[in-house]
XYZ file of C-alpha atoms in Angstrom:
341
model
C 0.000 0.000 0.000
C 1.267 3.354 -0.985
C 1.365 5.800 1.954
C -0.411 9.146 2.248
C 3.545 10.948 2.017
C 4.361 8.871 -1.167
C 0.877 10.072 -2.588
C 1.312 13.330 -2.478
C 5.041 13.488 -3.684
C 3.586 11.884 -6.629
C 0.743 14.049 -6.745
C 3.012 17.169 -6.619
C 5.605 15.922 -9.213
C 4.825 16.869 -13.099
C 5.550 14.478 -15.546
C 8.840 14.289 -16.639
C 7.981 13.322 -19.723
C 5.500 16.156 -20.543
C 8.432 18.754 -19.077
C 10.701 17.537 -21.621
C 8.535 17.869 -24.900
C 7.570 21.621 -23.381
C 9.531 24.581 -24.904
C 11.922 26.193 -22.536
C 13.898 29.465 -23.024
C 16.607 28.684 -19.668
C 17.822 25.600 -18.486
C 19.590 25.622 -15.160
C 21.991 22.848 -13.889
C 22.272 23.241 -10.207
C 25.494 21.230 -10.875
C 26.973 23.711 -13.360
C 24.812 26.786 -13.162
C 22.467 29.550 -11.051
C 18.545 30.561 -11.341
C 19.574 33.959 -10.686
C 21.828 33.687 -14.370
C 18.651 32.546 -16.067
C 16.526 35.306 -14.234
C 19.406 38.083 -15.699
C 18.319 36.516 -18.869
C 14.897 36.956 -17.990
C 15.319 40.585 -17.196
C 17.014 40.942 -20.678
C 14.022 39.665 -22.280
C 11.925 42.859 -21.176
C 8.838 41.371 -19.855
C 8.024 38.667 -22.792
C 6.948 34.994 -21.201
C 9.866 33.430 -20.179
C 10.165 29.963 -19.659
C 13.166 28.347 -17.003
C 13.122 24.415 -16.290
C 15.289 23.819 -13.412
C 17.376 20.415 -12.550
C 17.184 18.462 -9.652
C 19.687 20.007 -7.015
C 20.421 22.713 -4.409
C 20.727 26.342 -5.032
C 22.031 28.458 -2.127
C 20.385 31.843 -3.694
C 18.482 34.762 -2.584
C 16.742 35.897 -5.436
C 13.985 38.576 -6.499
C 11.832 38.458 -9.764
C 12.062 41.927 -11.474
C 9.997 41.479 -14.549
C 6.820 39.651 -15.450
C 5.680 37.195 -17.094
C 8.646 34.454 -15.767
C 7.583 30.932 -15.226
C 9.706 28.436 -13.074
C 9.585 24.901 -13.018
C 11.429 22.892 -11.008
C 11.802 19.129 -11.492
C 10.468 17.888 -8.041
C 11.064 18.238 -4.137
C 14.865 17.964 -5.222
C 14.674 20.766 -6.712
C 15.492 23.367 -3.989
C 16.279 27.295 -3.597
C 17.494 27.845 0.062
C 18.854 30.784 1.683
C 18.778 31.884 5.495
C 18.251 35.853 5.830
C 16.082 36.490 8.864
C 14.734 39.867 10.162
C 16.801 40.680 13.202
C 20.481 40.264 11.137
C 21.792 43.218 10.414
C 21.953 44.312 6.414
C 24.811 46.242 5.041
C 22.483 49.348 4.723
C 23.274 49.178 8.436
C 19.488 48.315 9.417
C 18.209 45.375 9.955
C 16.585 43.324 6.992
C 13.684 43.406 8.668
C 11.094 40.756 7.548
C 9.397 41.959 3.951
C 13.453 41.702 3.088
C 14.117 38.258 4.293
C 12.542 36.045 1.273
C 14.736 33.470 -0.067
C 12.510 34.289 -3.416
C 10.772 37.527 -4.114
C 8.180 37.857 -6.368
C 7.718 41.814 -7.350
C 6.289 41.348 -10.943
C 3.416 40.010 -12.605
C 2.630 37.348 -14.188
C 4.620 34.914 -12.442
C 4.257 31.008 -12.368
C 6.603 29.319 -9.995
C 5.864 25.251 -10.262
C 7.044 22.031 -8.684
C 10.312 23.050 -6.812
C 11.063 23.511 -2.916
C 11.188 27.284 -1.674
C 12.924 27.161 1.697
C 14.527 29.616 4.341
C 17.115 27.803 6.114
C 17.048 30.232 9.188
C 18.478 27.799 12.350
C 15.186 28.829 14.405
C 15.457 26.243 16.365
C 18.915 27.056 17.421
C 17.662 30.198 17.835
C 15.316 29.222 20.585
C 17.978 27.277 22.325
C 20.120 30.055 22.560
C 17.654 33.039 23.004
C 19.004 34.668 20.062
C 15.262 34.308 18.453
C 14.874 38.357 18.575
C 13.598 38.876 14.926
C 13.197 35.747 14.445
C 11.065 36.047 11.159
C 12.768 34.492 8.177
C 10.524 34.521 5.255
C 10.848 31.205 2.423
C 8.190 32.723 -0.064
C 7.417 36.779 -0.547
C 4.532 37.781 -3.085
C 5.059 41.593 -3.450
C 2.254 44.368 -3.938
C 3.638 44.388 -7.771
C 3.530 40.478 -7.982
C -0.385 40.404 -9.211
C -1.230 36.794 -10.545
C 1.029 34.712 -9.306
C 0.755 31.010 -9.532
C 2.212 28.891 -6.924
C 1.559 25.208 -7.962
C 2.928 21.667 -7.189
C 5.747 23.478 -4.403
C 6.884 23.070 -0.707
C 7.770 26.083 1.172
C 9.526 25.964 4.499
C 10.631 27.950 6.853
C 9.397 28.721 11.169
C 8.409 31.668 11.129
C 6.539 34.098 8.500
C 6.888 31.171 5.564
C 4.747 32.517 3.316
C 4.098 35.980 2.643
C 1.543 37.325 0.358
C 0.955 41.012 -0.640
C -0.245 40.380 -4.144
C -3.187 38.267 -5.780
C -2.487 34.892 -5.794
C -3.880 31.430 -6.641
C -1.525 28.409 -4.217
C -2.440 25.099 -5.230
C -1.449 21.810 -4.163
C 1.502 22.806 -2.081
C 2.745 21.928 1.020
C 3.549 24.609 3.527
C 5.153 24.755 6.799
C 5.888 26.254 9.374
C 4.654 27.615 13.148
C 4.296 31.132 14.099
C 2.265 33.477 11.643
C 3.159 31.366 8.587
C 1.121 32.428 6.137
C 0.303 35.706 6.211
C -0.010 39.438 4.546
C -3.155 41.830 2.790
C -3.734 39.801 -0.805
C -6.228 38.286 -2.153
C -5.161 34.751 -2.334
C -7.326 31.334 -3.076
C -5.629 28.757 -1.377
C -6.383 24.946 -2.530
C -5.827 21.167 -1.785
C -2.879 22.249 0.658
C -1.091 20.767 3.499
C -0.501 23.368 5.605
C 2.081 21.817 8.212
C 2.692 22.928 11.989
C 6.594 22.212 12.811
C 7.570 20.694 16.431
C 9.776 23.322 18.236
C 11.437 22.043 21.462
C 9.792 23.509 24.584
C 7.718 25.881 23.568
C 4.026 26.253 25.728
C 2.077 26.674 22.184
C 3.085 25.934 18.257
C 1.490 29.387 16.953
C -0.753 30.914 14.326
C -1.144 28.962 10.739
C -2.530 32.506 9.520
C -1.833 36.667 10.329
C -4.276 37.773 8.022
C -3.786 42.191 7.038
C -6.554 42.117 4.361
C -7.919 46.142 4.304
C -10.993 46.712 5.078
C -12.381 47.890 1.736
C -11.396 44.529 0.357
C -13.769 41.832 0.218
C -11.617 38.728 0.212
C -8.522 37.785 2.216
C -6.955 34.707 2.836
C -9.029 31.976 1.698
C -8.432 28.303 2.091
C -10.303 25.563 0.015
C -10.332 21.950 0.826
C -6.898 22.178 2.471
C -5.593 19.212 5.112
C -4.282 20.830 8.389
C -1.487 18.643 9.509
C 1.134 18.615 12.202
C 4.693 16.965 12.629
C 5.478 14.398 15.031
C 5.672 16.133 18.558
C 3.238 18.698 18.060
C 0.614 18.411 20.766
C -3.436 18.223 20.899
C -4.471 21.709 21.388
C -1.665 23.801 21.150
C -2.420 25.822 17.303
C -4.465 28.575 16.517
C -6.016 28.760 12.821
C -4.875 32.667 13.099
C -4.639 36.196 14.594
C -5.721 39.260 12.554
C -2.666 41.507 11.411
C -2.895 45.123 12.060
C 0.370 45.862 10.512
C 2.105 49.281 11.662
C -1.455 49.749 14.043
C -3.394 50.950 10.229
C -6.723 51.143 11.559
C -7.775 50.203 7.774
C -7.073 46.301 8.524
C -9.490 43.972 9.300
C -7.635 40.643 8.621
C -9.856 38.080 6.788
C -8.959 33.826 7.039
C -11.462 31.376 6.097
C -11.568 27.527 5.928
C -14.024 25.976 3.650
C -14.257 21.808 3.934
C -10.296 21.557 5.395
C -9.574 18.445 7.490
C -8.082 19.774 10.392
C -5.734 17.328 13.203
C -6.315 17.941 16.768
C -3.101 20.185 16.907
C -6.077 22.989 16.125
C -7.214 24.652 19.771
C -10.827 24.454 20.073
C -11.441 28.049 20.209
C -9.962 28.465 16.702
C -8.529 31.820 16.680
C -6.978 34.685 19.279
C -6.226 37.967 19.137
C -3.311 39.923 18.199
C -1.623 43.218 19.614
C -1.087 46.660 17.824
C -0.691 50.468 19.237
C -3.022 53.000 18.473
C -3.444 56.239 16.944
C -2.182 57.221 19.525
C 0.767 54.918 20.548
C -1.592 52.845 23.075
C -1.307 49.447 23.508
C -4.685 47.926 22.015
C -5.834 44.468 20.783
C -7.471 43.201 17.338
C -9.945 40.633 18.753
C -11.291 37.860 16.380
C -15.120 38.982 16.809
C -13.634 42.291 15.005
C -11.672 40.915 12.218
C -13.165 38.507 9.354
C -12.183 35.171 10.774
C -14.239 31.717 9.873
C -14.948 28.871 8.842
C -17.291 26.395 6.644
C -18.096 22.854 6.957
C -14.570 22.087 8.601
C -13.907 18.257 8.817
C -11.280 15.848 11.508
C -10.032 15.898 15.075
C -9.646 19.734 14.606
C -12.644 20.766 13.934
C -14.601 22.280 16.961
C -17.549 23.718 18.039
C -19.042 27.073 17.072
C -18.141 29.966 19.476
C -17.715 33.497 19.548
C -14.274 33.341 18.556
C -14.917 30.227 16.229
C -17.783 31.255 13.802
C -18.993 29.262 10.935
C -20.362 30.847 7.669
C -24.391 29.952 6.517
C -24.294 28.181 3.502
C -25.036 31.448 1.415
C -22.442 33.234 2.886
C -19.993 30.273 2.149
C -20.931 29.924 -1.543
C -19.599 33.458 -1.955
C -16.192 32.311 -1.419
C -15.140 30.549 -4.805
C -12.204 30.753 -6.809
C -13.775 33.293 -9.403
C -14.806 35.672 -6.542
C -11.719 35.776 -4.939
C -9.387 35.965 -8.399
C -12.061 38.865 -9.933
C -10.829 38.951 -13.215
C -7.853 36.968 -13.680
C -8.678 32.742 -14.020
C -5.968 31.582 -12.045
C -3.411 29.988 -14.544
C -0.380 30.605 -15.510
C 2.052 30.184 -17.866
């Protein structure tokens, strides 16, 4: 019998065979070459589709995509960018990089297709932890820019602890597996989420495993993060109760944000607290110290499924079936269908 793991590696892998008969304008050898070469040839190619198969291997890169229209494809899990920039190390600008400048790949064009390849930020938080050196701690695998509208994440893994994914442009993420622990997907786009594992990591003695979500959607925007038949998992050590779906984001205290999150028909493990969500902190107008509570953000859930799943309460609301039939793919995209190159 094949094994739920084996399934979806399969599941996530393209056919070799169709990759090869496909049309590609950059072919990187992790052996013998760099993605950021073939994305200086992308950048030469002034914004016309752009097409870069990459080899199984290891790339120790930080990179940012500057023009649109690029599509990546990696050739399966083995296929891995890594870099480990986190927010409290100190940049040569003499600041700190601070977390929006952390990603190992940055996405600040349109147009972008990224397929089949592992995105990872190899930040040591757990050495971190041990050593209470964990003071901007945020070290970011995955950044979707403001600029970066229709990106495709398909078929990928992205890793990191803390702040994995980060999403500030419209997005469709499908049949990926993230993880991470605190805040780990999170930002103000519109992004449809689908078939997912989104993955809690065990972190040595720690009281709670944090926040799968840190939603900053504005207010004026009808559709946040949303998650579509996604499986909530956890890795070995991570116990019963101890995870929160999410905490709305006020970034920077902008009294604009009212964070949205919603689960519709996820299987969720019992790492998920019963009372679903909590609260998170921001200051004021006028510097005070004030909390966004989940009764005032945009925070639910529809027809959630597994150990997880728990009761309705005032911080765990569940939509009505019309207000749950809103949420599909082609209201939260608008105008754009979701594909990519």
């Amino acid at each position: 019998m094949i094994d739920r793991r084996t399934a979806l590696a399969g599941a996530l892998m393209l056919p070799l065979a169709a990759r090869a008969e496909e049309r590609w304008d950059a072919i990187v050898d992790p052996r013998t070459g760099t993605l950021g070469k073939a994305l200086d040839q992308a950048a030469a190619a002034g914004g016309r589709p752009f097409r870069i198969l990459v080899r199984e291997g290891v790339m120790i890169e930080k990179l940012t995509i500057t023009v649109p229209n690029v599509t990546i494809v990696g050739s399966g899990r083995g296929t891995v960018l890594s870099f480990g920039t986190y927010a409290g190390l100190k940049h040569p600008d003499g600041n700190n990089w601070g977390t929006g400048r952390t990603g190992t790949l940055t996405v600040a064009a349109p147009g972008t297709t990224v397929r089949n390849l592992t995105i990872r930020n190899s930040f040591d938080y757990i050495g971190a932890k041990r050593d209470s050196t964990g003071n901007g701690a945020q070290a970011v695998a995955l950044v979707i820019g403001r600029e970066a509208d229709r990106t495709l994440v398909e078929h990928c893994w992205l890793e990191g602890y803390q702040d994995t994914l980060y999403v500030q442009g419209r997005s469709r993420i499908a049949d990926c597996r993230i993880v991470g622990g605190v805040d780990f997907i999170f930002g103000g786009a519109a992004v449809w989420f689908e078939r997912c594992e989104i993955v809690t990591r065990y972190v040595p003695n720690v009281p709670e495993f944090g926040y799968l979500t840190a939603p900053s959607t504005p207010a004026v925007q009808e559709f946040g993060l949303v998650f579509s038949r996604c499986r909530l998992m956890r890795e070995p050590g991570v116990p019963a109760r101890s995870t929160w779906l999410g905490r709305p984001w006020r970034a920077g205290g902008n009294m604009a944000l009212t964070g949205q999150s919603v689960f519709l028909n996820c299987w969720m493990d019992a790492h998920i607290k019963r009372e679903g969500w909590t609260w998170m902190g921001y200051k004021g107008p006028e510097g005070d110290q004030r909390r966004l509570t989940p009764q005032e953000a945009r925070l639910f859930e529809s027809a959630s499924r597994g150990p997880g799943a728990g009761p309705a309460s005032a911080t765990r609301r569940t939509l009505n079936a019309a207000d749950a039939a809103r949420f599909t793919r082609a209201s939260v995209l608008g105008d754009w269908n979701g594909l990519g190159g």
